[in-house]
């Protein structure tokens, strides 16, 4: 930039417009470089968050496979196949709520200090915020497999195609309405909870709902 200033001082005044265009071009390139850098950082953070969530979900799936006595190879190391085993479906639902409560408790209790360099010196070198963000993705990742297990169970307990279609449609409608209701409650009662958590049981329940 200093070299360009010297170049401007050496050019005649009639080259003023050209200098203005050149300066605009340099400014645009700097802005583009900044946007590219921010985009790459955001992409890497998102990818890291998803990878952590998937790894934890795989560990939870291993727990589910062990509890239900399934063959990991036959299940493709994914706890999402229950067929006619109702206990397997129940175990999957319990595992989902355990992961939801555990991850909510972790994020609620740790978000204030784990990413604060003044409280956690390691935060100056490592991005612990990614771990907190991953905690919110883990229950979603777990829910995908458990929904698949529930649909598979509905398909196996009924042989009639019409019954299977009705059960699957009812499940889809129930999940859609449940998500819409939870979204409505979160938008109404949980504004600002992610950045400014409440104290006590009430604060945790609001964070849990969010």
Steps between C-alpha positions, in 0.01 A plus 500: 500500500790740574642426155165594345499830691844578365381410152205737536726788603719438196214490248356812333160622614335372182562147628288568808197292385727208420647518850148502650407190302821330606435581866145364471633183344749451783227561758269251329774237498560552872130466572478186288802351678338576836171339397678191367691465826185536709317249282777241529520545878122461533506191279782339700322577829176349370678191367682454831173535691328236286797261525504523881123445513521196273785345701304536825190362327698195387607441860136522612402261221759252628339522843161431345629204300658352812186547710274340239750226411504578127774392264695820419599374155144408409376837624780685315609644838186716496243460775203568273358152424253347742264296279241333730692555823299748709765507772748621241272791411458585867877488551545736205250749638662491844843546341374803310363671810816415695713661229267801487511554876874434526599728214267775623647476849854512362438801277297683767754450777822542300431768240585789735850389594630239255537751216606795720882546498487677837347190663646230276859578387483224238231699319776728371636211292195281435151581380288341772194677363491233229452231767212695654341544157546128431300428815195650331549284189540165677131450593401589143742241363370241748138580413558416133593140575225454759237631257622246244471223761146607587391502134663161445318363805165625367573336165581164660213472748241540224487303176228701328626769265215737587568464873868566444421811297259632767743433786790662316288801405379541859858483626611763247210726597571451872868585458419805287242634746730429795787690338267790415371512858849488649614773261205717602572450871872565451434821305250618763676412825868455416608824334860580586547179698790383283698817578366579847406186688277503804588367842361200682262234379285748309799626303607146417150400385481802270841412358391135470191605304710718271 
